[in-house]
PDB file of C-alpha atoms in Angstrom:
ATOM      1  CA  UNK A 134     -15.906  18.889  -0.713  1.00 58.00           C
ATOM      2  CA  UNK A 135     -14.841  22.404  -0.522  1.00 67.00           C
ATOM      3  CA  UNK A 136     -14.906  23.013  -4.133  1.00 70.00           C
ATOM      4  CA  UNK A 137     -11.078  23.864  -4.145  1.00 80.00           C
ATOM      5  CA  UNK A 138      -9.511  20.654  -5.233  1.00 78.00           C
ATOM      6  CA  UNK A 139     -10.844  20.361  -8.600  1.00 80.00           C
ATOM      7  CA  UNK A 140      -9.899  17.785 -11.007  1.00 86.00           C
ATOM      8  CA  UNK A 141     -11.509  15.095 -13.336  1.00 91.00           C
ATOM      9  CA  UNK A 142     -12.664  11.787 -11.666  1.00 93.00           C
ATOM     10  CA  UNK A 143     -13.517   8.375 -13.441  1.00 96.00           C
ATOM     11  CA  UNK A 144     -15.246   5.812 -11.362  1.00 97.00           C
ATOM     12  CA  UNK A 145     -13.668   2.531 -10.795  1.00 97.00           C
ATOM     13  CA  UNK A 146     -16.130   0.018  -9.101  1.00 97.00           C
ATOM     14  CA  UNK A 147     -12.914  -2.028  -7.902  1.00 97.00           C
ATOM     15  CA  UNK A 148     -11.957   0.920  -5.691  1.00 96.00           C
ATOM     16  CA  UNK A 149     -15.315   1.508  -4.247  1.00 97.00           C
ATOM     17  CA  UNK A 150     -14.168   1.035  -0.771  1.00 97.00           C
ATOM     18  CA  UNK A 151     -11.126   3.052  -0.911  1.00 95.00           C
ATOM     19  CA  UNK A 152     -10.845   6.618   0.246  1.00 93.00           C
ATOM     20  CA  UNK A 153      -7.321   8.198   0.638  1.00 90.00           C
ATOM     21  CA  UNK A 154      -8.860  11.708   0.838  1.00 89.00           C
ATOM     22  CA  UNK A 155      -7.423  12.878  -2.338  1.00 92.00           C
ATOM     23  CA  UNK A 156      -6.629  10.648  -5.247  1.00 94.00           C
ATOM     24  CA  UNK A 157      -9.370   8.022  -4.660  1.00 94.00           C
ATOM     25  CA  UNK A 158     -12.743   8.821  -2.986  1.00 93.00           C
ATOM     26  CA  UNK A 159     -15.071   5.897  -2.690  1.00 95.00           C
ATOM     27  CA  UNK A 160     -14.139   4.581  -6.193  1.00 95.00           C
ATOM     28  CA  UNK A 161     -13.832   7.981  -7.829  1.00 95.00           C
ATOM     29  CA  UNK A 162     -10.269   8.083  -9.158  1.00 95.00           C
ATOM     30  CA  UNK A 163      -8.859  11.554  -9.659  1.00 94.00           C
ATOM     31  CA  UNK A 164      -6.823  11.876 -12.835  1.00 94.00           C
ATOM     32  CA  UNK A 165      -3.607  13.320 -11.927  1.00 93.00           C
ATOM     33  CA  UNK A 166      -0.820  14.514 -14.417  1.00 90.00           C
ATOM     34  CA  UNK A 167       2.391  15.751 -12.874  1.00 91.00           C
ATOM     35  CA  UNK A 168       1.316  17.478  -9.676  1.00 94.00           C
ATOM     36  CA  UNK A 169      -1.112  17.515  -6.648  1.00 95.00           C
ATOM     37  CA  UNK A 170      -2.438  20.207  -4.336  1.00 95.00           C
ATOM     38  CA  UNK A 171      -3.127  20.228  -0.683  1.00 96.00           C
ATOM     39  CA  UNK A 172      -6.709  21.229  -1.549  1.00 95.00           C
ATOM     40  CA  UNK A 173      -7.136  18.126  -3.540  1.00 94.00           C
ATOM     41  CA  UNK A 174      -6.461  16.349  -0.227  1.00 95.00           C
ATOM     42  CA  UNK A 175      -8.925  18.434   1.808  1.00 93.00           C
ATOM     43  CA  UNK A 176      -6.971  21.605   2.732  1.00 95.00           C
ATOM     44  CA  UNK A 177      -9.041  24.601   3.505  1.00 96.00           C
ATOM     45  CA  UNK A 178      -6.320  27.228   2.572  1.00 95.00           C
ATOM     46  CA  UNK A 179      -8.296  29.935   4.453  1.00 95.00           C
ATOM     47  CA  UNK A 180      -5.673  31.362   6.609  1.00 92.00           C
ATOM     48  CA  UNK A 181      -7.409  29.857   9.684  1.00 93.00           C
ATOM     49  CA  UNK A 182      -7.976  26.289   9.514  1.00 94.00           C
ATOM     50  CA  UNK A 183      -4.954  23.880  10.282  1.00 95.00           C
ATOM     51  CA  UNK A 184      -4.049  22.429   7.106  1.00 96.00           C
ATOM     52  CA  UNK A 185      -1.114  20.448   8.243  1.00 94.00           C
ATOM     53  CA  UNK A 186      -2.938  17.111   8.129  1.00 95.00           C
ATOM     54  CA  UNK A 187      -3.943  17.794   4.358  1.00 95.00           C
ATOM     55  CA  UNK A 188      -0.527  19.180   3.416  1.00 95.00           C
ATOM     56  CA  UNK A 189       0.994  15.935   4.934  1.00 93.00           C
ATOM     57  CA  UNK A 190      -1.354  13.628   2.869  1.00 94.00           C
ATOM     58  CA  UNK A 191      -0.641  15.664  -0.379  1.00 94.00           C
ATOM     59  CA  UNK A 192       3.092  15.659   0.242  1.00 92.00           C
ATOM     60  CA  UNK A 193       3.233  11.873   1.038  1.00 90.00           C
ATOM     61  CA  UNK A 194       1.132  11.147  -2.098  1.00 92.00           C
ATOM     62  CA  UNK A 195       3.439  13.398  -4.136  1.00 92.00           C
ATOM     63  CA  UNK A 196       6.637  11.552  -2.738  1.00 87.00           C
ATOM     64  CA  UNK A 197       5.355   8.062  -3.273  1.00 87.00           C
ATOM     65  CA  UNK A 198       4.220   8.773  -6.860  1.00 91.00           C
ATOM     66  CA  UNK A 199       6.923  11.185  -8.146  1.00 89.00           C
ATOM     67  CA  UNK A 200       4.522  14.142  -8.434  1.00 92.00           C
ATOM     68  CA  UNK A 201       5.283  17.878  -7.433  1.00 92.00           C
ATOM     69  CA  UNK A 202       3.286  19.535  -4.795  1.00 93.00           C
ATOM     70  CA  UNK A 203       1.731  22.863  -5.811  1.00 94.00           C
ATOM     71  CA  UNK A 204       0.375  25.246  -3.233  1.00 94.00           C
ATOM     72  CA  UNK A 205      -1.251  27.595  -5.883  1.00 92.00           C
ATOM     73  CA  UNK A 206      -0.490  30.842  -4.153  1.00 90.00           C
ATOM     74  CA  UNK A 207      -2.954  30.151  -1.414  1.00 94.00           C
ATOM     75  CA  UNK A 208      -2.630  30.934   2.334  1.00 94.00           C
ATOM     76  CA  UNK A 209      -2.190  28.067   4.526  1.00 94.00           C
ATOM     77  CA  UNK A 210      -1.815  27.696   8.467  1.00 92.00           C
ATOM     78  CA  UNK A 211      -0.157  24.695  10.007  1.00 91.00           C
ATOM     79  CA  UNK A 212       0.234  23.914  13.781  1.00 87.00           C
ATOM     80  CA  UNK A 213       1.106  21.352  16.153  1.00 81.00           C
ATOM     81  CA  UNK A 214      -1.672  21.058  18.645  1.00 75.00           C
ATOM     82  CA  UNK A 215      -0.065  19.021  21.237  1.00 73.00           C
ATOM     83  CA  UNK A 216       3.585  18.535  22.391  1.00 73.00           C
ATOM     84  CA  UNK A 217       4.166  14.853  22.816  1.00 70.00           C
ATOM     85  CA  UNK A 218       7.440  15.049  24.826  1.00 66.00           C
ATOM     86  CA  UNK A 219      10.069  14.372  22.345  1.00 64.00           C
ATOM     87  CA  UNK A 220      13.023  16.698  22.015  1.00 67.00           C
ATOM     88  CA  UNK A 221      11.815  18.309  18.603  1.00 70.00           C
ATOM     89  CA  UNK A 222       8.291  18.184  17.478  1.00 74.00           C
ATOM     90  CA  UNK A 223       7.530  18.254  13.874  1.00 77.00           C
ATOM     91  CA  UNK A 224       4.610  19.618  12.127  1.00 83.00           C
ATOM     92  CA  UNK A 225       5.225  18.232   8.519  1.00 84.00           C
ATOM     93  CA  UNK A 226       7.386  15.379   7.399  1.00 81.00           C
ATOM     94  CA  UNK A 227       8.912  15.788   3.956  1.00 81.00           C
ATOM     95  CA  UNK A 228      10.050  12.570   2.245  1.00 75.00           C
ATOM     96  CA  UNK A 229      13.028  12.537   0.013  1.00 69.00           C
ATOM     97  CA  UNK A 230      13.115  13.813  -3.430  1.00 71.00           C
ATOM     98  CA  UNK A 231      10.131  16.048  -3.036  1.00 78.00           C
ATOM     99  CA  UNK A 232       9.446  19.221  -4.987  1.00 82.00           C
ATOM    100  CA  UNK A 233       7.094  21.757  -3.338  1.00 86.00           C
ATOM    101  CA  UNK A 234       6.133  24.766  -5.673  1.00 87.00           C
ATOM    102  CA  UNK A 235       4.472  27.704  -3.729  1.00 87.00           C
ATOM    103  CA  UNK A 236       3.542  29.954  -6.547  1.00 87.00           C
ATOM    104  CA  UNK A 237       3.647  33.004  -4.032  1.00 86.00           C
ATOM    105  CA  UNK A 238       1.893  30.781  -1.264  1.00 87.00           C
ATOM    106  CA  UNK A 239       2.053  31.498   2.506  1.00 87.00           C
ATOM    107  CA  UNK A 240       2.511  29.143   5.149  1.00 87.00           C
ATOM    108  CA  UNK A 241       1.694  30.580   8.471  1.00 85.00           C
ATOM    109  CA  UNK A 242       2.994  28.594  11.451  1.00 83.00           C
ATOM    110  CA  UNK A 243       0.525  28.973  14.325  1.00 84.00           C
ATOM    111  CA  UNK A 244       2.114  28.241  17.706  1.00 78.00           C
ATOM    112  CA  UNK A 245      -0.865  29.500  19.786  1.00 78.00           C
ATOM    113  CA  UNK A 246      -1.479  26.283  21.544  1.00 78.00           C
ATOM    114  CA  UNK A 247       2.084  25.757  22.690  1.00 76.00           C
ATOM    115  CA  UNK A 248       3.987  27.146  25.414  1.00 76.00           C
ATOM    116  CA  UNK A 249       6.968  29.292  24.566  1.00 73.00           C
ATOM    117  CA  UNK A 250       9.350  26.451  25.477  1.00 72.00           C
ATOM    118  CA  UNK A 251       7.408  24.066  23.231  1.00 74.00           C
ATOM    119  CA  UNK A 252       7.599  26.547  20.521  1.00 71.00           C
ATOM    120  CA  UNK A 253      11.312  26.708  20.561  1.00 67.00           C
ATOM    121  CA  UNK A 254      11.439  22.923  20.067  1.00 70.00           C
ATOM    122  CA  UNK A 255       9.055  22.643  17.196  1.00 73.00           C
ATOM    123  CA  UNK A 256      10.257  22.177  13.647  1.00 73.00           C
ATOM    124  CA  UNK A 257       8.192  23.084  10.494  1.00 75.00           C
ATOM    125  CA  UNK A 258       9.815  20.347   8.411  1.00 75.00           C
ATOM    126  CA  UNK A 259      11.316  17.088   9.163  1.00 73.00           C
ATOM    127  CA  UNK A 260      13.178  15.565   6.280  1.00 72.00           C
ATOM    128  CA  UNK A 261      12.970  11.863   6.144  1.00 70.00           C
ATOM    129  CA  UNK A 262      13.346   8.845   3.875  1.00 63.00           C
ATOM    130  CA  UNK A 263      10.361   7.060   2.299  1.00 59.00           C
ATOM    131  CA  UNK A 264       9.521   4.019   4.129  1.00 56.00           C
ATOM    132  CA  UNK A 265      10.760   1.781   1.311  1.00 56.00           C
ATOM    133  CA  UNK A 266      14.189   3.409   1.559  1.00 53.00           C
ATOM    134  CA  UNK A 267      14.231   3.203   5.378  1.00 51.00           C
ATOM    135  CA  UNK A 268      14.346  -0.542   5.317  1.00 52.00           C
ATOM    136  CA  UNK A 269      17.283  -0.466   2.950  1.00 50.00           C
ATOM    137  CA  UNK A 270      19.254   1.730   5.532  1.00 47.00           C
ATOM    138  CA  UNK A 271      19.543   4.558   2.985  1.00 50.00           C
ATOM    139  CA  UNK A 272      20.275   7.660   5.025  1.00 49.00           C
ATOM    140  CA  UNK A 273      20.751   9.979   1.842  1.00 51.00           C
ATOM    141  CA  UNK A 274      17.830  11.988   0.689  1.00 54.00           C
ATOM    142  CA  UNK A 275      18.737  13.378  -2.879  1.00 58.00           C
ATOM    143  CA  UNK A 276      16.749  16.581  -3.021  1.00 65.00           C
ATOM    144  CA  UNK A 277      14.108  18.533  -1.223  1.00 71.00           C
ATOM    145  CA  UNK A 278      13.204  21.565  -3.438  1.00 74.00           C
ATOM    146  CA  UNK A 279      10.932  24.302  -1.985  1.00 76.00           C
ATOM    147  CA  UNK A 280      10.285  27.173  -4.079  1.00 77.00           C
ATOM    148  CA  UNK A 281       7.983  30.274  -4.159  1.00 76.00           C
ATOM    149  CA  UNK A 282       6.915  30.577  -0.523  1.00 77.00           C
ATOM    150  CA  UNK A 283       6.593  32.978   2.249  1.00 76.00           C
ATOM    151  CA  UNK A 284       6.817  31.324   5.573  1.00 72.00           C
ATOM    152  CA  UNK A 285       5.496  33.327   8.566  1.00 71.00           C
ATOM    153  CA  UNK A 286       5.613  32.910  12.235  1.00 61.00           C
ATOM    154  CA  UNK A 287       7.894  30.291  13.156  1.00 51.00           C
ATOM    155  CA  UNK A 288      11.485  31.157  12.456  1.00 46.00           C
ATOM    156  CA  UNK A 289      13.653  34.062  10.913  1.00 41.00           C
ATOM    157  CA  UNK A 290      14.605  32.812   7.433  1.00 42.00           C
ATOM    158  CA  UNK A 291      17.732  34.185   5.571  1.00 43.00           C
ATOM    159  CA  UNK A 292      18.269  32.878   1.878  1.00 42.00           C
ATOM    160  CA  UNK A 293      22.068  33.110   2.268  1.00 42.00           C
ATOM    161  CA  UNK A 294      22.068  30.528   5.406  1.00 45.00           C
ATOM    162  CA  UNK A 295      22.055  26.760   5.038  1.00 46.00           C
ATOM    163  CA  UNK A 296      18.840  25.925   6.624  1.00 45.00           C
ATOM    164  CA  UNK A 297      19.197  22.210   6.959  1.00 46.00           C
ATOM    165  CA  UNK A 298      19.588  22.617  10.823  1.00 45.00           C
ATOM    166  CA  UNK A 299      18.765  26.341  11.162  1.00 44.00           C
ATOM    167  CA  UNK A 300      17.618  27.308  14.647  1.00 41.00           C
ATOM    168  CA  UNK A 301      16.709  30.644  16.171  1.00 40.00           C
ATOM    169  CA  UNK A 302      16.669  30.363  20.063  1.00 37.00           C
ATOM    170  CA  UNK A 303      13.687  32.890  20.102  1.00 36.00           C
ATOM    171  CA  UNK A 304      11.648  31.218  17.621  1.00 41.00           C
ATOM    172  CA  UNK A 305      11.847  27.631  15.856  1.00 44.00           C
ATOM    173  CA  UNK A 306      13.476  25.300  13.767  1.00 49.00           C
ATOM    174  CA  UNK A 307      12.718  25.705   9.984  1.00 54.00           C
ATOM    175  CA  UNK A 308      13.867  22.135   9.119  1.00 55.00           C
ATOM    176  CA  UNK A 309      15.611  19.688  11.674  1.00 50.00           C
ATOM    177  CA  UNK A 310      17.286  16.605  10.126  1.00 48.00           C
ATOM    178  CA  UNK A 311      18.043  13.679  12.194  1.00 44.00           C
ATOM    179  CA  UNK A 312      19.494  10.427  10.882  1.00 43.00           C
ATOM    180  CA  UNK A 313      19.294  11.671   7.258  1.00 44.00           C
ATOM    181  CA  UNK A 314      21.640  13.562   4.861  1.00 46.00           C
ATOM    182  CA  UNK A 315      20.397  15.728   2.172  1.00 48.00           C
ATOM    183  CA  UNK A 316      22.640  15.982  -0.892  1.00 47.00           C
ATOM    184  CA  UNK A 317      20.653  19.169  -2.029  1.00 49.00           C
ATOM    185  CA  UNK A 318      18.323  21.433  -0.115  1.00 51.00           C
ATOM    186  CA  UNK A 319      17.000  24.241  -2.380  1.00 54.00           C
ATOM    187  CA  UNK A 320      14.937  27.113  -1.177  1.00 54.00           C
ATOM    188  CA  UNK A 321      14.020  29.878  -3.754  1.00 49.00           C
TER     189      UNK A 321
END
């Protein structure tokens, strides 16, 4: 690996064929307490490499296992490399009841591979239900809590504004919610 994820692993022969890129790697099971990090799932956090797939894996694991997602004050870059024709394109999907702790992390949105029109219709975050909730037709997400971050390069951010559907015509969506309702969206 990249020697950034850290952790203690215990080998479990019954999981020798499982590799989710973070919690189980060819039978080696990471011992996880109350949080995971994007680096545990392969993020480079080098302010250059697209970390979106690794942040997504870590976020999915955190949501499905009731863990917090800690960004450890590192610098991440996220981008959407292709625009696939929908109205709004999403870089990351955040499933309900998720806590992201930045610890002064920076997430830089790199739009260099998109046209200016595509950039305007790109959203950093799409709030969504867990797949288990979607089958029950639950449209309410209780809380998405994002704290201790600097977001750079995608949108203007103002702590006094409700950002659940914030849009700046010159830049991009911070978070665009469709078919879900948030009872609480916290950004600190």
